[in-house]
C-alpha positions as a printed NumPy array, in Angstrom:
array([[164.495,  29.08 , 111.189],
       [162.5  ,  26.049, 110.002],
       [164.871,  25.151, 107.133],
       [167.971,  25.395, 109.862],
       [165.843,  22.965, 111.636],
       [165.741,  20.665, 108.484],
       [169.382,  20.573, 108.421],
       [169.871,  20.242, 111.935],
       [167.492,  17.387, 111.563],
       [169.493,  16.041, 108.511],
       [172.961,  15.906, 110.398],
       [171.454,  14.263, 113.031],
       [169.949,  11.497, 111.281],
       [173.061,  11.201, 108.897],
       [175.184,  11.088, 112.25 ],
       [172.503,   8.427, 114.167],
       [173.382,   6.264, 110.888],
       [176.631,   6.164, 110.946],
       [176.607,   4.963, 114.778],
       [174.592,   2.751, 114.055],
       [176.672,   0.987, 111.554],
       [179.76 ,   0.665, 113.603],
       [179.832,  -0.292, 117.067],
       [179.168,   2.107, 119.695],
       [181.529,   2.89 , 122.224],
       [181.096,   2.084, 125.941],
       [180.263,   5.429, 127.412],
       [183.336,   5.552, 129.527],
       [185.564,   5.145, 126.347],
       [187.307,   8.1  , 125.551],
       [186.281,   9.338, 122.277],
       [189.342,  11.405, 120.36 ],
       [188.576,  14.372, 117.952],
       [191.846,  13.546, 115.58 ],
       [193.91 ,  16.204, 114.78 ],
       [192.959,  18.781, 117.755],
       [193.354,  15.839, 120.341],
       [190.378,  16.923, 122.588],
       [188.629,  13.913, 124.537],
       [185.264,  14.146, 125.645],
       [183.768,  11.137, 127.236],
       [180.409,  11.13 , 129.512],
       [180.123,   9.361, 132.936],
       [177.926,   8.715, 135.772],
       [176.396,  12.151, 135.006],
       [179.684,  13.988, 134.093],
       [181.083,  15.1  , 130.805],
       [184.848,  14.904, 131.2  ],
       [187.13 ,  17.056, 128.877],
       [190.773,  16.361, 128.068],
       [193.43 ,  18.692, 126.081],
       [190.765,  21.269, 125.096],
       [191.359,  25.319, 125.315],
       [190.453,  27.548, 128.076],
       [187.132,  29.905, 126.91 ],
       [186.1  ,  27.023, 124.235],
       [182.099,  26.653, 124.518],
       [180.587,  23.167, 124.757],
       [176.848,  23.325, 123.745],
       [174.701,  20.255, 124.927],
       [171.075,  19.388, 121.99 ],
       [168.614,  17.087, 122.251],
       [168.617,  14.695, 119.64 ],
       [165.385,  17.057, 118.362],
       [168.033,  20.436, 117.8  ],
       [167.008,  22.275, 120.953],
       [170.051,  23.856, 122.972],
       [169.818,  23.017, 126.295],
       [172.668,  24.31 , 127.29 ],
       [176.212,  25.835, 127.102],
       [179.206,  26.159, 129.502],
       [182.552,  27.773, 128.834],
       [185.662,  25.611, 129.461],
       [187.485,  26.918, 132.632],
       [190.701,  24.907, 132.375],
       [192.15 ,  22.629, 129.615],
       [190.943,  19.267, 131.613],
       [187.236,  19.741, 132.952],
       [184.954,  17.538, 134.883],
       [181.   ,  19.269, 133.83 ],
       [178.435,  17.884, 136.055],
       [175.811,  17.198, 133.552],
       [172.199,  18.29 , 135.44 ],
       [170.405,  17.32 , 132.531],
       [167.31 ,  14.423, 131.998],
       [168.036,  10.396, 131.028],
       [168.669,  10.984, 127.508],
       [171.131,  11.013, 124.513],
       [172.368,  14.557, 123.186],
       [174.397,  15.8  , 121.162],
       [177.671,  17.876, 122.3  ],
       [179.065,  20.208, 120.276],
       [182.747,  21.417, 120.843],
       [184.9  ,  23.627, 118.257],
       [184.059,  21.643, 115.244],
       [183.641,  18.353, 116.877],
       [180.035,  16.657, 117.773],
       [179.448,  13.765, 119.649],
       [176.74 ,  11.904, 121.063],
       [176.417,  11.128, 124.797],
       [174.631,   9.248, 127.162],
       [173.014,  10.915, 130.115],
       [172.213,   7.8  , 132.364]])
């Protein structure tokens, strides 16, 4: 468990230094995934999902590696009220991780 922690902490760092080397997006700017074309883009306490796949998890860390939570897309284009503290986390969707903004 620990050492998945240590990698969980490595990735996160790794990501955090990327970002931070490249200008970060305002949080209402959709951010694209690439090939698979799913958006995901955070606002006034809503994650908003475009183009993603029915029964597709989204799992919500802290920036520490603790799940705090997990919700099962419903449609292709969601709107997830985010009931979570001020923060940043990490979202996790398919292969794709982002970082968002709860404000």
């Amino acid at each position: 468990m620990r050492k998945h922690l240590n990698i969980l902490s490595l990735f996160l760092f790794i990501t955090f230094s990327v970002m931070a080397q490249r200008n970060d997006l305002p949080e209402q700017q959709r951010m694209e995934s690439g090939e698979e074309g799913i958006q995901l883009w955070a606002d006034t306490n809503k994650l908003y999902i475009r183009n993603g796949e029915p029964g597709m998890r989204i799992v919500i860390y802290s920036v520490v590696g603790t799940k705090v939570s997990e919700v099962e897309l419903k449609s292709a284009n969601s709107e997830i009220p985010l009931q979570l503290p001020k923060g940043y986390y990490i979202l996790k969707i398919g292969e794709i991780a982002r970082k968002i903004a709860v404000k």
